PDB file of N, CA and C in Angstrom:
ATOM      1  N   UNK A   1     -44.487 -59.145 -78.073  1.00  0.00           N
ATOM      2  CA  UNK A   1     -44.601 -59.857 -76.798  1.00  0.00           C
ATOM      3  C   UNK A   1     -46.040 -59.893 -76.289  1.00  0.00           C
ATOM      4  N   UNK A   2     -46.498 -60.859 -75.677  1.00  0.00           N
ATOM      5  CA  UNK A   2     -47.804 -61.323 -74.879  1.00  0.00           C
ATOM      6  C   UNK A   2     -47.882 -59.933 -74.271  1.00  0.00           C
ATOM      7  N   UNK A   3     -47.338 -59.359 -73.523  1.00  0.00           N
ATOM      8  CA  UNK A   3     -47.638 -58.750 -72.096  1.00  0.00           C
ATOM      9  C   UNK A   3     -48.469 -56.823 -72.844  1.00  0.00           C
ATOM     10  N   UNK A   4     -47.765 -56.844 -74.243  1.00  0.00           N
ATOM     11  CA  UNK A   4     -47.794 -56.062 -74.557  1.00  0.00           C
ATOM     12  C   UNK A   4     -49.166 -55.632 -75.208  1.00  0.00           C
ATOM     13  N   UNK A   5     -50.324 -54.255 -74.201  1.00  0.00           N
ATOM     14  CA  UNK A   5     -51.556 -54.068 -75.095  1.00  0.00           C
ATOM     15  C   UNK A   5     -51.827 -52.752 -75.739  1.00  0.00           C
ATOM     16  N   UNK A   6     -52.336 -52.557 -76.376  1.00  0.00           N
ATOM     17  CA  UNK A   6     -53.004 -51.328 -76.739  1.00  0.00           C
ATOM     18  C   UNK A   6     -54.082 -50.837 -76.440  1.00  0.00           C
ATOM     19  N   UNK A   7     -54.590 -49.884 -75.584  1.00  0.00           N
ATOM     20  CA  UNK A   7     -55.596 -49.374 -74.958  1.00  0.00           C
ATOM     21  C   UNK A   7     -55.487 -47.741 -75.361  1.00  0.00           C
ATOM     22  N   UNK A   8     -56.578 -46.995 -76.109  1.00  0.00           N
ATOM     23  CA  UNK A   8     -56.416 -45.296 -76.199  1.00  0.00           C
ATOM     24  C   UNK A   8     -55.269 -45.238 -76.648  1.00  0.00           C
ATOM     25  N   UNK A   9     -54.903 -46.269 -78.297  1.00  0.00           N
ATOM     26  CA  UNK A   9     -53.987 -45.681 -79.039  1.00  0.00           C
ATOM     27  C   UNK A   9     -52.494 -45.663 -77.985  1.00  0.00           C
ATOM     28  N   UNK A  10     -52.762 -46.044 -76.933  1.00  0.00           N
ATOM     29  CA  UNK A  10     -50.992 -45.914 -76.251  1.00  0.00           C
ATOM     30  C   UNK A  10     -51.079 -47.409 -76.221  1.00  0.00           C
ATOM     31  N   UNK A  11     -49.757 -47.795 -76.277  1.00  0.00           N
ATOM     32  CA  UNK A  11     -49.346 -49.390 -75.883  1.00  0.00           C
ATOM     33  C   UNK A  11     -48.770 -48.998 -74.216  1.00  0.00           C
ATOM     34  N   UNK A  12     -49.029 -50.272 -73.711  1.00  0.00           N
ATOM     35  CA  UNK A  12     -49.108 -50.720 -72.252  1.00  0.00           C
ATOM     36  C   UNK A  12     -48.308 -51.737 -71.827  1.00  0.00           C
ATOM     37  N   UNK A  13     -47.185 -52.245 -71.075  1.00  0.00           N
ATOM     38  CA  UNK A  13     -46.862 -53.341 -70.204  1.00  0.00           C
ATOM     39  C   UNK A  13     -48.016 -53.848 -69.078  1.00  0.00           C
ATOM     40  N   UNK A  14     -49.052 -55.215 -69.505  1.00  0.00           N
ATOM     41  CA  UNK A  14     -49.402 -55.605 -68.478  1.00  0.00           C
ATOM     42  C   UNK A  14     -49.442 -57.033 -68.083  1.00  0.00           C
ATOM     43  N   UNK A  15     -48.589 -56.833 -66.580  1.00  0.00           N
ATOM     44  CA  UNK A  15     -48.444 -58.235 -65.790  1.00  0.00           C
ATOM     45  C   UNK A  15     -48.689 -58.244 -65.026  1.00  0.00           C
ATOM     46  N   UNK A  16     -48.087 -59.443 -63.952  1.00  0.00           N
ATOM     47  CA  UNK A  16     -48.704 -59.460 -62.768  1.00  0.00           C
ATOM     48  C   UNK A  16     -47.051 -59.637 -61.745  1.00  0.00           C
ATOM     49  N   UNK A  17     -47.390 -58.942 -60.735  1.00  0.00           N
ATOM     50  CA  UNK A  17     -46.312 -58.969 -59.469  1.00  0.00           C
ATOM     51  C   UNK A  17     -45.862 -60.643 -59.464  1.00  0.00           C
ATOM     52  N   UNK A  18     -44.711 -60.800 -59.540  1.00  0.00           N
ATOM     53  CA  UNK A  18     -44.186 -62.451 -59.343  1.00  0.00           C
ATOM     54  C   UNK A  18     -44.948 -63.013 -57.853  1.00  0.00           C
ATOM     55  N   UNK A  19     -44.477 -62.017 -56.612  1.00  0.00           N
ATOM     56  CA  UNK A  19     -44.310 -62.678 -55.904  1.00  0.00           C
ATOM     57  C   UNK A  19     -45.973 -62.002 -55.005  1.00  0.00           C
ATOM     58  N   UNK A  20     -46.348 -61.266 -55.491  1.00  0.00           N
ATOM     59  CA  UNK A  20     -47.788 -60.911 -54.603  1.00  0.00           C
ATOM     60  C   UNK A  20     -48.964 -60.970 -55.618  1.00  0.00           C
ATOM     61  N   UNK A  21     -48.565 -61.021 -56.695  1.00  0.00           N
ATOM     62  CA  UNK A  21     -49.787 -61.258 -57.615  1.00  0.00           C
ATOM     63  C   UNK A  21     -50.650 -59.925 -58.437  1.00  0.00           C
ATOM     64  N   UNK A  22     -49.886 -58.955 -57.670  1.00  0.00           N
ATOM     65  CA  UNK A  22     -50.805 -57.772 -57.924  1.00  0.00           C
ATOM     66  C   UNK A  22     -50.386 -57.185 -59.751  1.00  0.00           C
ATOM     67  N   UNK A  23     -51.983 -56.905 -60.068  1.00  0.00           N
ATOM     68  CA  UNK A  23     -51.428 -56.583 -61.746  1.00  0.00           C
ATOM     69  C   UNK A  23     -50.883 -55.292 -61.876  1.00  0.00           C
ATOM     70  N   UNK A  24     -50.038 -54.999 -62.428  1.00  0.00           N
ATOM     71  CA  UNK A  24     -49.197 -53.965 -63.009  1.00  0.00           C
ATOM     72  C   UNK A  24     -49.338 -53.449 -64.363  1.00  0.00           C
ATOM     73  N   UNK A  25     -49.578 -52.432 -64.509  1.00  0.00           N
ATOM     74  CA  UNK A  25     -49.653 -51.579 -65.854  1.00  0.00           C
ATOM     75  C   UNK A  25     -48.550 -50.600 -65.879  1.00  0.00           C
ATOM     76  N   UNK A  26     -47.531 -50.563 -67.067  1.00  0.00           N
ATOM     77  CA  UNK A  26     -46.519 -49.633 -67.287  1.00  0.00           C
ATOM     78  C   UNK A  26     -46.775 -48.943 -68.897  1.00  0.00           C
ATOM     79  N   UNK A  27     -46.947 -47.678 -68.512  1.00  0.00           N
ATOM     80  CA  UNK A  27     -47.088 -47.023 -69.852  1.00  0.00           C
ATOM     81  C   UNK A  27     -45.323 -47.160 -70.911  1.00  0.00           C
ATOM     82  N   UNK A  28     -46.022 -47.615 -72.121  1.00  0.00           N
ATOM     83  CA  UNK A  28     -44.302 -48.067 -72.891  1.00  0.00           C
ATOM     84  C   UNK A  28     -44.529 -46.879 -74.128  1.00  0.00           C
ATOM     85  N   UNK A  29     -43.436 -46.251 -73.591  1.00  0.00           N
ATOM     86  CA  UNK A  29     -42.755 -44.921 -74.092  1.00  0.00           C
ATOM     87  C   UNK A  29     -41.970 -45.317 -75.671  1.00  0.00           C
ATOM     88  N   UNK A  30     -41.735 -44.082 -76.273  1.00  0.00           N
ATOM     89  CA  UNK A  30     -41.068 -44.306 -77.306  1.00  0.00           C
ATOM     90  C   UNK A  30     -39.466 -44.600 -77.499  1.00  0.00           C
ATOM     91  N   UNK A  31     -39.204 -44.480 -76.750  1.00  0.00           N
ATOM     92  CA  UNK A  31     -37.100 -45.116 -76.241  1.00  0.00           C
ATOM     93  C   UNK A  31     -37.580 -46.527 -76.398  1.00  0.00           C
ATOM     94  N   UNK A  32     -38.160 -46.955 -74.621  1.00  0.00           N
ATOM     95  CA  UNK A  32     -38.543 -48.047 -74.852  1.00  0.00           C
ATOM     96  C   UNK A  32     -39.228 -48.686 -75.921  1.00  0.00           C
ATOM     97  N   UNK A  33     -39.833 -48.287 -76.701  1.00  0.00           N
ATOM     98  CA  UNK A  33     -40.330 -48.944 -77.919  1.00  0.00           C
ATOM     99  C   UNK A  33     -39.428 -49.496 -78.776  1.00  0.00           C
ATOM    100  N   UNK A  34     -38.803 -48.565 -78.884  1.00  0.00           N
ATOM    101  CA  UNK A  34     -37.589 -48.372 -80.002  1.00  0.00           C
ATOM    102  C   UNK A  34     -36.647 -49.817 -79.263  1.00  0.00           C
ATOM    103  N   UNK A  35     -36.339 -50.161 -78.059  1.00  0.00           N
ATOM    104  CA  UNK A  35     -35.688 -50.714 -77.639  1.00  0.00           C
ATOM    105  C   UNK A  35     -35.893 -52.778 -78.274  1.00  0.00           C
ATOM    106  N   UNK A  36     -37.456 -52.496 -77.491  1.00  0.00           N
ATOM    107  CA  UNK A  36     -38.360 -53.823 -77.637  1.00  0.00           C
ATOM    108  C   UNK A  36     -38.104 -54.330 -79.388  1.00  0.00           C
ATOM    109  N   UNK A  37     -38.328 -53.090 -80.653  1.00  0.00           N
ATOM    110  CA  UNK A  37     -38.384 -53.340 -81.593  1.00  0.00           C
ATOM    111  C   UNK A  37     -37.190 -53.323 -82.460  1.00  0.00           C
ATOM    112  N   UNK A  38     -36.112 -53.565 -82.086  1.00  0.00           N
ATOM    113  CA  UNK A  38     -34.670 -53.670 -82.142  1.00  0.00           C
ATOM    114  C   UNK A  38     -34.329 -55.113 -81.793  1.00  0.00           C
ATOM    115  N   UNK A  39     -34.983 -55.788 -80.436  1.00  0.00           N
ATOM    116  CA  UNK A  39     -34.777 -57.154 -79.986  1.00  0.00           C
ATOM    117  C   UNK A  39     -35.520 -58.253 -80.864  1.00  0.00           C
ATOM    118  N   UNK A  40     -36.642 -57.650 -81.291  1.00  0.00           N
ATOM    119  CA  UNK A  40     -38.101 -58.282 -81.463  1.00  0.00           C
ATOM    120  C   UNK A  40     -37.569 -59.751 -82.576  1.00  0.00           C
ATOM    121  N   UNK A  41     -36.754 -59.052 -83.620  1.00  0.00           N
ATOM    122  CA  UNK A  41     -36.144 -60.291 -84.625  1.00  0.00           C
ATOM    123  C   UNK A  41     -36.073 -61.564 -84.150  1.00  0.00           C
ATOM    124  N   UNK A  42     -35.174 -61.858 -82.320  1.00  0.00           N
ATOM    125  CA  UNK A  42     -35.447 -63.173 -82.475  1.00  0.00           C
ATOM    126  C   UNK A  42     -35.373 -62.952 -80.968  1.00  0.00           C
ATOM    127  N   UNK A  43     -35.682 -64.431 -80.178  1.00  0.00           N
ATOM    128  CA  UNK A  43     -35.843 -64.626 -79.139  1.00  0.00           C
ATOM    129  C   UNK A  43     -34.727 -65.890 -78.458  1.00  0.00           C
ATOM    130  N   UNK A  44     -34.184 -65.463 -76.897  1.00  0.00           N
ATOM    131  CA  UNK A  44     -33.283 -65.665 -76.441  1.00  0.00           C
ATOM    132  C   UNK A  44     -33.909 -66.951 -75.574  1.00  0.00           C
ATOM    133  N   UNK A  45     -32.498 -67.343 -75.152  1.00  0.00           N
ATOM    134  CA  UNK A  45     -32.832 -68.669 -73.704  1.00  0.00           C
ATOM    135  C   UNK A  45     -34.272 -68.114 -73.265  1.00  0.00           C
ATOM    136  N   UNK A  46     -34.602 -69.642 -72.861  1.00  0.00           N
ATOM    137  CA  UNK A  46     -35.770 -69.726 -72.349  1.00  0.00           C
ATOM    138  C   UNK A  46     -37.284 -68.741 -72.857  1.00  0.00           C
ATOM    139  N   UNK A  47     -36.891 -67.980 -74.029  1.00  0.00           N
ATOM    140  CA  UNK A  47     -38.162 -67.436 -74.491  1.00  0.00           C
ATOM    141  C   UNK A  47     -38.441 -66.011 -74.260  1.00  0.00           C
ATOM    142  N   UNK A  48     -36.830 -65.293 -73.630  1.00  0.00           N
ATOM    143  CA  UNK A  48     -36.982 -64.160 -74.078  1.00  0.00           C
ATOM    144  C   UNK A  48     -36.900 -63.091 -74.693  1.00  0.00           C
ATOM    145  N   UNK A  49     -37.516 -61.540 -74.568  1.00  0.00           N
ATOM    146  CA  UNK A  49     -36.666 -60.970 -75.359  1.00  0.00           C
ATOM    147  C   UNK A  49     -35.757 -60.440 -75.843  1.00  0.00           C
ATOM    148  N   UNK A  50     -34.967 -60.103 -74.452  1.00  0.00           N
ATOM    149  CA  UNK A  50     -33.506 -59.954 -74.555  1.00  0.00           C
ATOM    150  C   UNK A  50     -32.349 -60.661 -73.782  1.00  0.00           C
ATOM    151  N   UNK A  51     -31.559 -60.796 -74.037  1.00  0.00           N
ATOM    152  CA  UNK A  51     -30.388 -61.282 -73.915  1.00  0.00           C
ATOM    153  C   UNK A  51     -30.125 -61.260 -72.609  1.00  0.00           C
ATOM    154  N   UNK A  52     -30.142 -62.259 -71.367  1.00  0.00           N
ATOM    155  CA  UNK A  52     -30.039 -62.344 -70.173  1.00  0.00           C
ATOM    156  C   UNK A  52     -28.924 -63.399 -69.562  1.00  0.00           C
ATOM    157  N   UNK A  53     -27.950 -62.735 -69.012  1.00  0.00           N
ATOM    158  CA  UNK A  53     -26.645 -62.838 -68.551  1.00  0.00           C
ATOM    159  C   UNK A  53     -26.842 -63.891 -67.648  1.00  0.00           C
ATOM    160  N   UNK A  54     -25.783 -65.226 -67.598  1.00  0.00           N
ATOM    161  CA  UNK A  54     -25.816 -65.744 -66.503  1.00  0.00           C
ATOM    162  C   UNK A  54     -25.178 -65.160 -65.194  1.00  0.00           C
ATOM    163  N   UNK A  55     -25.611 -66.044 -63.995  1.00  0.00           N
ATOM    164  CA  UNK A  55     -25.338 -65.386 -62.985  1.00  0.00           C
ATOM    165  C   UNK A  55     -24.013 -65.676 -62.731  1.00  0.00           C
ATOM    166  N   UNK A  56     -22.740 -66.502 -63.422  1.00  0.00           N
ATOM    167  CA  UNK A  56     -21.313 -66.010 -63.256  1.00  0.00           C
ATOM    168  C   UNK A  56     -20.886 -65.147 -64.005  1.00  0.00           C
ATOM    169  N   UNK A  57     -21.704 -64.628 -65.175  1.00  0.00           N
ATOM    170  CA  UNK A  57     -21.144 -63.730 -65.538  1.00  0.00           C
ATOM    171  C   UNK A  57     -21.594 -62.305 -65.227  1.00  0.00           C
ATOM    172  N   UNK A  58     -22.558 -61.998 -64.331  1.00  0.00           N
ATOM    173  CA  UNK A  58     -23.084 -60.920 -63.845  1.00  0.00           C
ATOM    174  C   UNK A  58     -22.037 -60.768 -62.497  1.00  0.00           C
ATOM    175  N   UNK A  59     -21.600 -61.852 -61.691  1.00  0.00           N
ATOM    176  CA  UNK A  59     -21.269 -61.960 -60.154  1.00  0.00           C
ATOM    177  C   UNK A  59     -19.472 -61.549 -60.482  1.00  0.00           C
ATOM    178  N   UNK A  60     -19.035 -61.542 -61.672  1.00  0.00           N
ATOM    179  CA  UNK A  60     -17.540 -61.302 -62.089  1.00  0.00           C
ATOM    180  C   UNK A  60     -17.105 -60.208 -62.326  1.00  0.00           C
TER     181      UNK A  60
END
């Protein structure tokens, strides 16, 4: 994924706040790694990486 960097040998989540703009850095752990690189094979609606529920089937 784009968002994803490597800085000092650790990989990083960095984006930006949707709605204020402010950039965000999340250190990405090894679960989470493991998670991302399990999805990574292919990519879902609209371009992402995991599998995102519509909203009647979340609201049911």
């Amino acid at each position: 994924p784009d968002h994803i960097v490597t800085m000092d040998d650790k990989q990083w989540i960095m984006t930006k706040r949707q709605k204020t703009s402010v950039e965000t850095n999340v250190l990405l752990l090894d679960i989470p790694r493991a998670i991302i690189a399990k999805y990574s094979h292919k990519t879902y609606r609209d371009g992402k990486l995991f599998p995102v529920l519509t909203n009647q089937k979340t609201n049911s």
